[in-house]
Amino acid sequence: MKTEILTMLRETEGYVSGQELCNHFGVSRTAVWKAINQLKDAGYEIEAVPNKGYHLISAPDIMSAEELKSNRKTKWMGQEILYFDSIDSTNTKAKQLAEENYPSGTLVVADRQTAGRGRRGRNWESPQHTGIFMTLMVKPDMNPNNASMLTLVAALAVAKAITEVTQLPAQIKWPNDIVINGHKIVGILTEMSAQIDYINHVVIGIGINVHNESFPQELRETASSLLLESGKRFRRADIIEAFLEHFEKYYEVFLETQDLEALMNEYNRMLVNREKFVRVLDPKEPFEGKAMGITKKGELIVDTWESRKLVSSGEVSVRGIYGYV
Amino acid sequence: MKTEILTMLRETEGYVSGQELCNHFGVSRTAVWKAINQLKDAGYEIEAVPNKGYHLISAPDIMSAEELKSNRKTKWMGQEILYFDSIDSTNTKAKQLAEENYPSGTLVVADRQTAGRGRRGRNWESPQHTGIFMTLMVKPDMNPNNASMLTLVAALAVAKAITEVTQLPAQIKWPNDIVINGHKIVGILTEMSAQIDYINHVVIGIGINVHNESFPQELRETASSLLLESGKRFRRADIIEAFLEHFEKYYEVFLETQDLEALMNEYNRMLVNREKFVRVLDPKEPFEGKAMGITKKGELIVDTWESRKLVSSGEVSVRGIYGYV
């Protein structure tokens, strides 16, 4: 009921009367009053005016399922949302839910991860009250070979969402990071469960540094947060909502052709590596060149002195030669 | 202790004395006697001769962890074995164990599956006391693009194991079935959990029809069992043991080059499609031709009138034009 009350308060310009709420849910005044008080306890500022009703003044920076669901404006993305104060890893949880037949578009959000993971089994710092640790699970009907492009679709949606909510110049570091002013703000870890010609599910784990005031020594040079870059505090639920909306839109476009044809121009405009010199850490033979953008298959185009090369994200990493990126 | 007693009985030509067993395990005569009786209750025929000791005459057709472990002759494949009388799906269980950090080479075996799965979400018939339903979980350090070849490695190992134990002419129907006299005996369902450039784990699910005396109407034309093809009953544990041994050997060879270069001749010799006319159900444009064998990447070579084509198992299915295969 709290989710629905929040949704009604959000959708109403003026006041929602207590009687309306009683009628809507078929409960007593006391029950409504109790739910309103629980919302206040959770940090919602709700004005109560006699003979007029309730009005939502402001929402706290929490990511509870009620908050996220009442904030949601998508058609189906995030249709199921599960929130945890603390969890081992949102990717692990999302995989379990997929096996338990949760629907495509299920979102898992946590305030803290005790065993958050980055690429190739690395650790991902996930202290409480500082970030967004979320995993979106989807079940696309497509060939497993195309799944790696979903990382790029997610990166585009996150970059757009951050720019929209914070006005900061978020850029994509191909294939799976978001940077602002050259500092890493977001990491994306995509994992897939597949049969040879059939995707069971894909989980897209996204870690966003939001309120961090500092970082451990070894990350200080490379990492940053939205707070450090802007001096402001943003509501994490607003970023999640904006991400879901953008991702829903891009995902549907992507699924139509199962490539990035329709998205690559937008992606390339946000690509921090674009027209920059990069070093491609090819395990066989590292090389340097100028990154030109991505292909519709999600490969990075790198021009060396001799030739144009297409770099696939499954095989190499890419590092900027100048600066942090 | 039952596993170790069985192992000692199996490794000893003559008799193992009760005193030896007491000393070995540091337990009383009564404890040994109790364990021996439990084994007898499970169906083991154990002779007990005063002043000589115990001797294993025969083992029943059971697949308990004790039976499988004491039967095991591998170096590390099947180092952990879990047996279930009934389970939803051995693939699902093996995936869970992988996430719980069970080691590469863990084997899950069941006498019955209540929700056994075939390719593309199809059902797999798994009634009790008739078959082997098992899943081997491995964690190969290789690029996810190469994982689909593991299905072929497993098919080769199963075909060899069946031929060895039963003397029946098992053949491989590319990419993931085993047939005998044109009837399907084995299906293989490989599933992978992967990051973009990193395999978390691969589970190889194998269903073998062993003691089936008949099949449902819709399968009668195409499916068969080892019993129906030979008129004999084989011990399922012996087939599992032979499979583990062959798979261990082939897996190690495969991992060295991460292709089938060293195995393709052996594979092609067992390939039922070889030099047969096949119809390739390419979703874009189906075509017919003569299957010639596999490449070192595991593709099926099909010669049409115009050209030689390489068929990848992730994209198409192949059907024999004449007969059942």
XYZ file of C-alpha atoms in Angstrom:
650
model
C 0.000 0.000 0.000
C 2.920 2.364 0.720
C 4.041 2.130 -2.902
C 0.560 3.059 -4.166
C 0.179 5.933 -1.690
C 3.551 7.300 -2.804
C 2.521 6.916 -6.439
C -0.749 8.808 -5.815
C 1.031 11.591 -3.905
C 3.590 11.894 -6.729
C 0.921 12.013 -9.423
C -1.162 14.678 -7.676
C -0.280 18.352 -8.005
C -2.195 19.447 -4.918
C -3.520 17.387 -2.021
C -4.784 13.803 -1.774
C -7.510 13.590 0.858
C -7.400 10.914 3.526
C -10.906 9.881 2.481
C -9.758 9.286 -1.115
C -7.007 7.021 0.147
C -9.427 5.147 2.439
C -11.832 4.594 -0.455
C -9.114 3.641 -2.907
C -7.653 0.927 -0.702
C -10.841 0.036 1.196
C -9.128 0.564 4.543
C -9.741 2.667 7.649
C -8.444 6.191 8.358
C -6.172 4.658 10.983
C -4.559 2.343 8.429
C -3.897 5.266 6.066
C -2.525 7.362 8.899
C -0.224 4.495 9.913
C 1.154 4.088 6.383
C 1.734 7.853 6.076
C 3.626 7.799 9.371
C 5.793 4.920 8.186
C 6.666 6.944 5.087
C 7.536 9.942 7.279
C 9.735 7.686 9.418
C 11.531 6.582 6.265
C 12.378 10.224 5.528
C 9.557 11.439 3.285
C 8.452 14.993 4.016
C 4.641 14.815 3.854
C 2.479 17.806 4.689
C -0.922 17.039 6.251
C -3.485 19.846 6.063
C -6.884 19.404 7.745
C -9.800 19.316 5.258
C -7.356 19.156 2.326
C -5.272 16.026 2.836
C -1.722 14.974 2.171
C 0.974 16.484 -0.017
C 4.480 15.173 -0.741
C 7.066 17.909 -0.258
C 10.256 15.924 -0.727
C 11.566 12.382 -0.886
C 14.723 11.224 0.863
C 17.742 9.670 -0.853
C 16.611 6.096 -0.397
C 16.296 3.310 -2.958
C 13.602 1.164 -1.323
C 11.313 -0.845 -3.599
C 8.437 1.545 -2.712
C 10.479 4.571 -3.659
C 11.729 3.060 -6.923
C 8.385 1.620 -7.967
C 6.410 4.809 -7.242
C 9.075 6.756 -9.159
C 9.051 4.419 -12.178
C 7.884 5.746 -15.546
C 8.823 2.855 -17.838
C 6.508 0.547 -19.747
C 8.028 -2.714 -18.539
C 11.693 -2.228 -17.659
C 12.067 -2.653 -13.908
C 8.628 -4.255 -13.642
C 9.985 -6.194 -10.666
C 12.289 -4.320 -8.293
C 14.007 -5.858 -5.275
C 15.942 -3.704 -2.820
C 18.483 -4.832 -0.206
C 20.247 -2.757 2.456
C 23.143 -5.172 2.107
C 23.768 -8.115 -0.202
C 26.730 -10.204 -1.350
C 26.442 -9.193 -5.003
C 23.505 -7.853 -6.999
C 24.674 -9.839 -10.066
C 24.591 -13.100 -8.106
C 21.103 -12.293 -6.816
C 19.827 -11.366 -10.267
C 21.107 -14.665 -11.691
C 19.233 -16.569 -8.978
C 16.041 -14.655 -9.736
C 16.420 -15.442 -13.438
C 16.635 -19.158 -12.639
C 13.519 -18.744 -10.456
C 11.639 -17.451 -13.520
C 11.516 -13.764 -12.590
C 10.588 -11.815 -15.723
C 12.899 -10.012 -18.104
C 13.411 -6.476 -16.827
C 13.765 -7.423 -13.145
C 15.974 -4.966 -11.225
C 18.016 -5.694 -8.087
C 19.288 -2.694 -6.119
C 21.472 -2.585 -3.018
C 22.870 0.129 -0.774
C 25.921 -2.013 -0.057
C 27.604 -5.109 -1.491
C 29.762 -7.328 0.682
C 31.243 -9.211 -2.287
C 30.775 -6.869 -5.238
C 32.648 -7.988 -8.312
C 34.319 -6.257 -11.235
C 35.587 -7.730 -14.478
C 37.657 -10.917 -14.449
C 36.847 -11.654 -10.803
C 38.215 -8.348 -9.482
C 36.693 -6.744 -6.401
C 34.338 -3.737 -6.669
C 34.263 -1.351 -3.684
C 30.658 -1.060 -2.485
C 30.455 0.794 0.845
C 27.033 1.734 2.200
C 25.255 5.062 1.640
C 27.670 6.061 -1.145
C 26.592 4.474 -4.370
C 24.129 2.720 -6.589
C 24.784 -0.986 -6.903
C 22.224 -2.447 -9.225
C 21.727 -5.277 -11.670
C 19.193 -5.396 -14.440
C 18.249 -8.860 -15.690
C 16.915 -9.345 -19.222
C 16.045 -12.365 -21.345
C 16.576 -11.274 -24.945
C 15.540 -13.660 -27.708
C 18.773 -13.518 -29.690
C 22.002 -15.310 -30.486
C 24.490 -15.373 -27.572
C 27.159 -13.923 -29.884
C 25.298 -10.607 -29.847
C 24.977 -10.331 -26.065
C 28.208 -8.411 -25.523
C 26.648 -5.401 -27.262
C 24.248 -5.071 -24.322
C 27.138 -3.674 -22.276
C 27.384 -0.808 -24.768
C 23.619 -0.268 -24.731
C 23.725 -0.075 -20.926
C 26.721 2.278 -20.978
C 24.858 4.626 -23.290
C 21.771 4.585 -21.043
C 23.790 5.229 -17.870
C 25.736 8.087 -19.451
C 22.511 9.695 -20.663
C 20.837 9.251 -17.268
C 23.740 10.808 -15.372
C 23.955 13.751 -17.762
C 20.215 14.314 -17.494
C 20.026 14.214 -13.684
C 23.340 15.897 -12.799
C 24.140 18.069 -15.864
C 27.687 16.700 -15.598
C 29.484 15.800 -18.867
C 29.363 11.998 -18.585
C 31.338 10.170 -21.258
C 31.715 6.520 -22.199
C 35.058 4.791 -21.980
C 34.673 1.873 -24.362
C 33.401 -0.677 -23.642
C 32.152 -0.662 -20.072
C 33.017 2.430 -18.003
C 31.596 5.906 -17.606
C 33.984 8.767 -16.847
C 33.519 12.416 -15.938
C 36.421 14.805 -16.461
C 38.607 11.773 -17.042
C 37.719 10.056 -13.767
C 35.872 6.766 -13.531
C 32.393 7.076 -12.041
C 30.673 3.926 -13.282
C 31.670 0.349 -14.026
C 29.505 -2.191 -15.809
C 29.824 -5.955 -15.498
C 27.700 -7.976 -17.914
C 27.305 -11.699 -17.400
C 25.381 -14.170 -19.482
C 23.929 -17.622 -19.030
C 23.501 -19.268 -22.399
C 23.065 -22.441 -24.363
C 24.878 -22.771 -27.641
C 22.246 -20.896 -29.656
C 19.964 -19.547 -26.943
C 20.294 -16.986 -24.165
C 18.874 -18.032 -20.798
C 19.447 -14.580 -19.337
C 21.823 -11.634 -19.237
C 22.561 -9.709 -16.045
C 23.952 -6.197 -16.358
C 25.589 -5.086 -13.129
C 26.155 -1.353 -12.725
C 28.093 0.356 -9.948
C 27.841 4.148 -9.734
C 29.908 6.278 -7.345
C 27.444 8.892 -6.103
C 28.190 10.318 -2.641
C 31.794 9.168 -2.093
C 33.832 11.928 -0.415
C 37.134 10.123 -0.909
C 38.627 6.907 -2.273
C 41.225 4.408 -1.074
C 44.805 5.391 -1.988
C 45.072 3.007 -4.944
C 41.937 4.417 -6.620
C 42.441 8.118 -5.824
C 44.068 8.985 -9.157
C 41.491 7.268 -11.336
C 38.139 7.198 -9.535
C 35.690 9.906 -8.606
C 32.052 10.399 -7.610
C 29.169 12.592 -8.671
C 29.569 14.498 -5.385
C 33.283 15.123 -5.942
C 32.757 16.233 -9.543
C 29.799 18.539 -8.883
C 29.882 19.419 -5.192
C 26.224 18.385 -5.067
C 24.201 15.471 -3.706
C 21.785 13.808 -6.098
C 18.941 11.439 -5.275
C 20.020 7.957 -6.304
C 16.426 6.907 -7.079
C 16.239 9.659 -9.722
C 19.343 8.349 -11.472
C 17.968 4.798 -11.412
C 14.661 5.987 -12.839
C 16.362 7.919 -15.637
C 18.541 4.894 -16.402
C 15.538 2.549 -16.658
C 13.765 4.905 -19.037
C 16.769 5.332 -21.315
C 17.670 1.666 -21.205
C 14.140 0.584 -22.087
C 14.177 2.825 -25.138
C 17.658 1.801 -26.366
C 17.093 -1.887 -25.609
C 13.989 -1.999 -27.770
C 15.815 -0.260 -30.627
C 18.756 -2.648 -30.242
C 16.600 -5.788 -30.251
C 14.980 -4.870 -33.548
C 18.185 -5.232 -35.543
C 20.324 -6.955 -32.874
C 23.097 -4.515 -33.640
C 24.012 -0.923 -32.787
C 23.290 0.592 -36.204
C 20.647 2.975 -34.851
C 22.580 3.826 -31.668
C 26.190 4.141 -32.780
C 26.093 7.834 -33.661
C 24.712 8.708 -30.247
C 27.244 6.368 -28.641
C 30.151 7.836 -30.583
C 29.196 11.378 -29.557
C 29.623 10.352 -25.905
C 32.770 8.295 -26.490
C 35.674 9.718 -24.496
C 38.215 7.706 -26.513
C 37.047 9.222 -29.772
C 39.847 10.737 -31.835
C 42.221 10.021 -28.967
C 45.353 7.931 -29.089
C 44.931 4.594 -27.372
C 47.062 1.602 -26.596
C 45.322 -1.689 -27.393
C 46.506 -4.390 -25.021
C 46.187 -7.238 -27.484
C 47.670 -10.314 -25.751
C 49.355 -11.321 -29.017
C 50.764 -7.972 -30.034
C 49.904 -4.682 -28.290
C 49.601 -1.706 -30.618
C 48.786 2.000 -30.597
C 46.512 4.052 -32.765
C 43.737 6.606 -32.920
C 40.283 5.452 -31.755
C 37.670 6.585 -34.284
C 34.390 5.264 -32.842
C 32.497 2.013 -32.774
C 31.084 -0.164 -35.527
C 27.501 -1.373 -35.525
C 28.780 -4.621 -33.986
C 30.250 -2.711 -31.044
C 33.894 -3.063 -32.058
C 36.222 -0.121 -31.513
C 37.736 1.244 -34.722
C 41.437 1.999 -34.229
C 43.524 3.580 -37.002
C 47.216 2.777 -36.859
C 49.817 4.174 -39.266
C 49.412 1.161 -41.503
C 45.807 0.110 -41.293
C 42.366 0.339 -39.755
C 41.764 -2.297 -37.078
C 38.538 -3.457 -35.437
C 38.954 -4.232 -31.758
C 36.540 -6.629 -30.093
C 35.852 -6.095 -26.400
C 36.087 -9.800 -25.629
C 39.714 -9.970 -26.608
C 41.577 -6.877 -25.480
C 41.579 -3.888 -23.204
C 42.223 -0.363 -24.311
C 44.023 2.327 -22.392
C 44.316 6.009 -23.163
C 47.872 7.096 -23.806
C 47.585 10.603 -22.403
C 45.814 11.427 -19.152
C 43.795 9.117 -17.014
C 41.307 7.764 -19.490
C 33.827 -44.582 5.478
C 31.558 -46.624 3.168
C 33.271 -45.071 0.143
C 36.720 -46.024 1.438
C 35.644 -49.576 2.365
C 34.243 -50.023 -1.144
C 37.445 -48.643 -2.633
C 39.573 -51.047 -0.575
C 37.363 -54.009 -1.509
C 37.596 -53.050 -5.181
C 41.373 -52.641 -5.084
C 41.952 -55.999 -3.389
C 42.039 -59.219 -5.422
C 41.376 -61.511 -2.458
C 40.010 -60.676 0.990
C 40.248 -57.589 3.196
C 40.301 -58.606 6.846
C 38.006 -56.963 9.372
C 41.064 -56.136 11.489
C 42.695 -54.278 8.581
C 39.557 -52.172 8.190
C 39.415 -51.471 11.953
C 43.053 -50.379 11.962
C 42.724 -48.343 8.810
C 39.795 -46.289 10.068
C 40.600 -46.494 13.776
C 37.118 -47.808 14.597
C 35.653 -50.883 16.326
C 34.731 -54.214 14.709
C 31.097 -53.299 15.311
C 31.434 -50.094 13.303
C 32.994 -51.968 10.372
C 30.333 -54.663 10.554
C 27.646 -51.973 10.542
C 29.082 -50.263 7.447
C 29.378 -53.612 5.617
C 25.744 -54.346 6.420
C 24.676 -50.971 5.077
C 26.482 -51.762 1.829
C 24.733 -55.142 1.667
C 21.406 -53.405 2.241
C 22.211 -51.099 -0.687
C 22.609 -54.176 -2.904
C 26.330 -54.977 -2.777
C 27.058 -58.709 -2.677
C 29.835 -59.028 -0.092
C 31.151 -62.379 0.989
C 32.358 -62.645 4.606
C 34.672 -65.580 5.369
C 35.835 -66.181 8.967
C 39.599 -65.698 9.428
C 39.898 -64.279 5.890
C 37.675 -61.244 5.767
C 35.485 -59.533 3.216
C 35.336 -59.847 -0.555
C 33.212 -57.894 -3.044
C 31.399 -60.256 -5.411
C 29.231 -57.783 -7.293
C 27.970 -54.231 -7.163
C 24.356 -53.251 -7.860
C 23.232 -50.830 -10.549
C 23.203 -47.785 -8.307
C 24.852 -44.408 -8.805
C 25.317 -43.309 -5.175
C 28.251 -41.018 -4.387
C 29.965 -43.953 -2.613
C 29.597 -46.202 -5.628
C 30.798 -43.567 -8.076
C 33.695 -42.347 -5.942
C 34.997 -45.830 -5.155
C 34.722 -46.673 -8.870
C 36.547 -43.521 -10.006
C 39.897 -43.835 -11.758
C 40.452 -40.260 -12.930
C 43.118 -37.807 -11.779
C 40.771 -34.926 -11.022
C 37.629 -35.144 -13.165
C 34.679 -35.924 -10.894
C 36.702 -35.012 -7.823
C 33.412 -33.952 -6.224
C 30.382 -36.136 -6.938
C 26.860 -35.422 -5.717
C 24.075 -37.958 -6.198
C 20.309 -37.392 -5.926
C 17.497 -39.927 -6.134
C 15.378 -37.151 -7.575
C 16.164 -33.562 -8.523
C 14.591 -30.829 -10.639
C 17.488 -30.620 -13.103
C 21.119 -31.652 -12.762
C 22.174 -28.636 -14.884
C 20.418 -26.233 -12.504
C 22.071 -27.908 -9.502
C 25.517 -27.845 -11.129
C 25.161 -24.108 -11.840
C 24.328 -23.482 -8.183
C 27.350 -25.482 -7.067
C 29.572 -23.487 -9.439
C 28.356 -20.250 -7.848
C 29.084 -21.795 -4.428
C 32.717 -22.275 -5.500
C 32.651 -26.030 -6.034
C 35.761 -26.973 -8.015
C 36.046 -27.548 -11.748
C 35.257 -31.202 -12.441
C 32.316 -31.459 -10.043
C 29.750 -34.042 -11.171
C 26.025 -34.096 -10.350
C 24.159 -37.357 -10.959
C 20.470 -38.161 -10.531
C 18.299 -41.214 -10.960
C 15.361 -39.017 -11.929
C 14.771 -35.425 -13.009
C 11.437 -33.727 -12.408
C 12.231 -30.817 -14.715
C 14.932 -32.108 -17.045
C 15.623 -29.775 -19.943
C 16.719 -30.228 -23.525
C 17.903 -27.621 -25.993
C 15.993 -24.368 -26.414
C 13.939 -24.965 -23.287
C 12.456 -28.279 -24.458
C 11.576 -30.984 -21.961
C 13.838 -34.040 -21.464
C 12.130 -37.266 -20.302
C 13.860 -38.426 -17.106
C 11.918 -41.262 -15.426
C 13.501 -43.072 -12.480
C 15.607 -46.257 -12.702
C 15.955 -45.946 -16.487
C 18.755 -43.577 -17.287
C 21.810 -41.583 -16.397
C 21.068 -37.915 -15.845
C 24.300 -36.181 -15.061
C 25.977 -32.801 -15.348
C 29.675 -32.158 -15.311
C 30.750 -28.643 -14.311
C 34.088 -27.230 -15.478
C 35.774 -23.830 -15.224
C 38.065 -23.620 -18.248
C 40.405 -20.641 -18.519
C 39.547 -19.677 -22.074
C 37.587 -17.293 -24.245
C 33.792 -17.817 -24.111
C 33.745 -18.037 -27.924
C 35.462 -21.426 -27.693
C 33.077 -22.946 -25.145
C 30.687 -24.449 -27.674
C 33.405 -26.925 -28.682
C 33.080 -28.527 -25.244
C 29.808 -30.099 -26.407
C 31.762 -31.931 -29.097
C 34.456 -32.988 -26.639
C 31.760 -34.387 -24.349
C 29.996 -36.152 -27.243
C 33.236 -37.869 -28.192
C 33.831 -38.988 -24.588
C 30.274 -40.327 -24.181
C 30.398 -42.210 -27.474
C 33.729 -43.794 -26.533
C 32.470 -44.708 -23.042
C 29.297 -46.367 -24.379
C 31.210 -48.312 -27.008
C 33.715 -49.469 -24.418
C 31.172 -50.623 -21.821
C 28.472 -52.009 -24.119
C 30.334 -52.928 -27.343
C 27.475 -51.215 -29.197
C 28.382 -49.069 -32.242
C 27.755 -45.629 -30.727
C 28.008 -42.757 -33.216
C 27.908 -38.991 -32.892
C 25.163 -36.964 -34.506
C 26.732 -33.528 -34.798
C 26.787 -31.553 -32.629
C 25.167 -32.911 -29.497
C 23.516 -36.329 -29.780
C 24.703 -39.920 -29.679
C 22.873 -42.491 -31.786
C 23.038 -46.272 -32.080
C 21.686 -47.928 -35.229
C 20.174 -44.565 -36.126
C 18.254 -44.147 -32.849
C 18.947 -41.423 -30.337
C 20.382 -42.701 -27.057
C 22.059 -39.600 -25.620
C 21.399 -35.871 -25.612
C 23.844 -33.238 -24.430
C 22.887 -29.780 -23.204
C 25.790 -27.416 -22.608
C 25.201 -24.156 -20.777
C 27.668 -21.421 -19.953
C 27.904 -18.549 -17.514
C 30.335 -15.989 -18.842
C 31.579 -12.441 -18.745
C 32.561 -10.811 -21.981
C 36.069 -12.269 -22.050
C 35.962 -14.747 -19.194
C 34.121 -18.003 -18.480
C 32.633 -18.314 -14.996
C 31.685 -21.931 -15.585
C 30.336 -24.379 -18.146
C 27.859 -27.115 -17.266
C 27.579 -30.108 -19.595
C 24.313 -31.955 -19.043
C 24.145 -35.490 -20.399
C 21.065 -37.701 -20.532
C 21.589 -41.366 -21.465
C 18.746 -43.826 -22.083
C 19.959 -47.034 -20.422
C 17.193 -49.355 -19.198
C 14.143 -47.934 -20.987
C 11.901 -50.749 -22.237
C 9.680 -48.440 -24.269
C 9.165 -44.777 -25.122
C 6.166 -42.453 -25.345
C 4.420 -42.535 -28.739
C 5.991 -39.323 -30.044
C 9.545 -40.568 -29.382
C 9.135 -44.204 -30.439
C 10.433 -43.692 -33.976
C 13.547 -41.782 -33.026
C 14.629 -42.779 -29.501
C 16.054 -45.971 -28.089
C 17.982 -47.265 -25.091
C 21.039 -49.399 -24.471
C 18.717 -52.182 -23.282
C 16.580 -52.052 -26.422
C 19.609 -52.012 -28.713
C 21.535 -54.812 -26.993
C 19.008 -56.815 -24.972
C 21.353 -56.404 -22.007
C 21.421 -54.405 -18.773
C 24.574 -52.422 -18.072
C 25.694 -50.879 -14.780
C 25.200 -47.149 -15.063
C 28.126 -46.431 -12.723
C 30.465 -48.179 -15.159
C 29.329 -45.945 -18.014
C 29.785 -42.848 -15.853
C 33.274 -43.969 -14.849
C 34.279 -44.622 -18.447
C 32.893 -41.228 -19.466
C 34.867 -39.400 -16.764
C 38.080 -41.087 -17.826
C 37.624 -40.318 -21.511
C 36.421 -36.793 -20.876
C 39.384 -35.993 -18.622
C 41.802 -37.092 -21.324
C 40.067 -35.260 -24.191
C 39.440 -32.118 -22.100
C 43.119 -31.763 -21.291
C 44.070 -32.206 -24.939
C 41.411 -29.671 -25.974
C 42.505 -27.037 -23.440
C 46.071 -27.056 -24.719
C 45.182 -25.610 -28.105
C 41.582 -24.584 -27.359
C 40.496 -26.219 -30.570
C 39.735 -29.720 -31.831
C 42.839 -30.122 -34.002
C 44.066 -33.178 -32.082
C 40.597 -34.721 -31.673
C 38.882 -34.135 -35.001
C 40.066 -37.323 -36.706
C 38.759 -39.432 -33.852
C 35.538 -37.410 -33.825
C 35.048 -37.735 -37.569
C 35.479 -41.503 -37.403
C 32.481 -41.666 -35.043
C 30.407 -39.099 -36.937
C 27.165 -40.650 -38.150
C 26.516 -37.759 -40.553
C 29.816 -38.324 -42.322
C 29.478 -38.643 -46.075
C 25.708 -38.557 -45.652
C 23.334 -36.114 -47.229
C 21.977 -33.601 -44.750
C 19.531 -30.757 -44.761
C 20.886 -27.671 -43.002
C 18.041 -25.733 -41.415
C 19.603 -22.324 -41.842
C 16.938 -19.793 -40.756
C 17.888 -17.550 -43.679
C 18.071 -20.158 -46.417
C 17.898 -23.916 -45.782
C 20.134 -26.005 -48.032
C 21.180 -29.592 -48.646
C 24.572 -31.150 -49.130
C 26.951 -33.873 -48.112
C 28.424 -33.666 -44.590
C 32.162 -34.274 -44.768
C 33.288 -34.002 -41.130
C 34.154 -31.232 -38.681
C 36.772 -28.521 -38.749
C 39.140 -27.899 -35.862
C 36.730 -25.180 -34.705
C 33.901 -27.715 -34.493
C 31.991 -26.523 -37.559
C 30.361 -29.117 -39.803
C 31.725 -29.122 -43.346
C 28.881 -29.461 -45.851
C 29.577 -29.751 -49.589
C 26.773 -28.527 -51.815
C 26.822 -28.701 -55.609
C 28.258 -25.219 -55.786
C 30.509 -24.816 -52.802
C 31.870 -26.008 -49.482
C 30.074 -24.491 -46.492
C 31.049 -24.392 -42.825
C 28.076 -24.780 -40.505
C 28.284 -23.439 -36.963
C 26.265 -25.247 -34.308
C 25.058 -22.004 -32.759
C 23.183 -20.992 -35.876
C 21.497 -23.976 -37.459
C 20.305 -27.521 -36.988
C 21.080 -30.373 -39.300
C 18.816 -33.249 -40.229
C 19.644 -36.407 -42.127
C 17.725 -36.668 -45.379
C 17.444 -40.451 -45.464
C 16.554 -42.537 -42.415
C 16.153 -41.332 -38.879
C 19.437 -39.593 -38.269
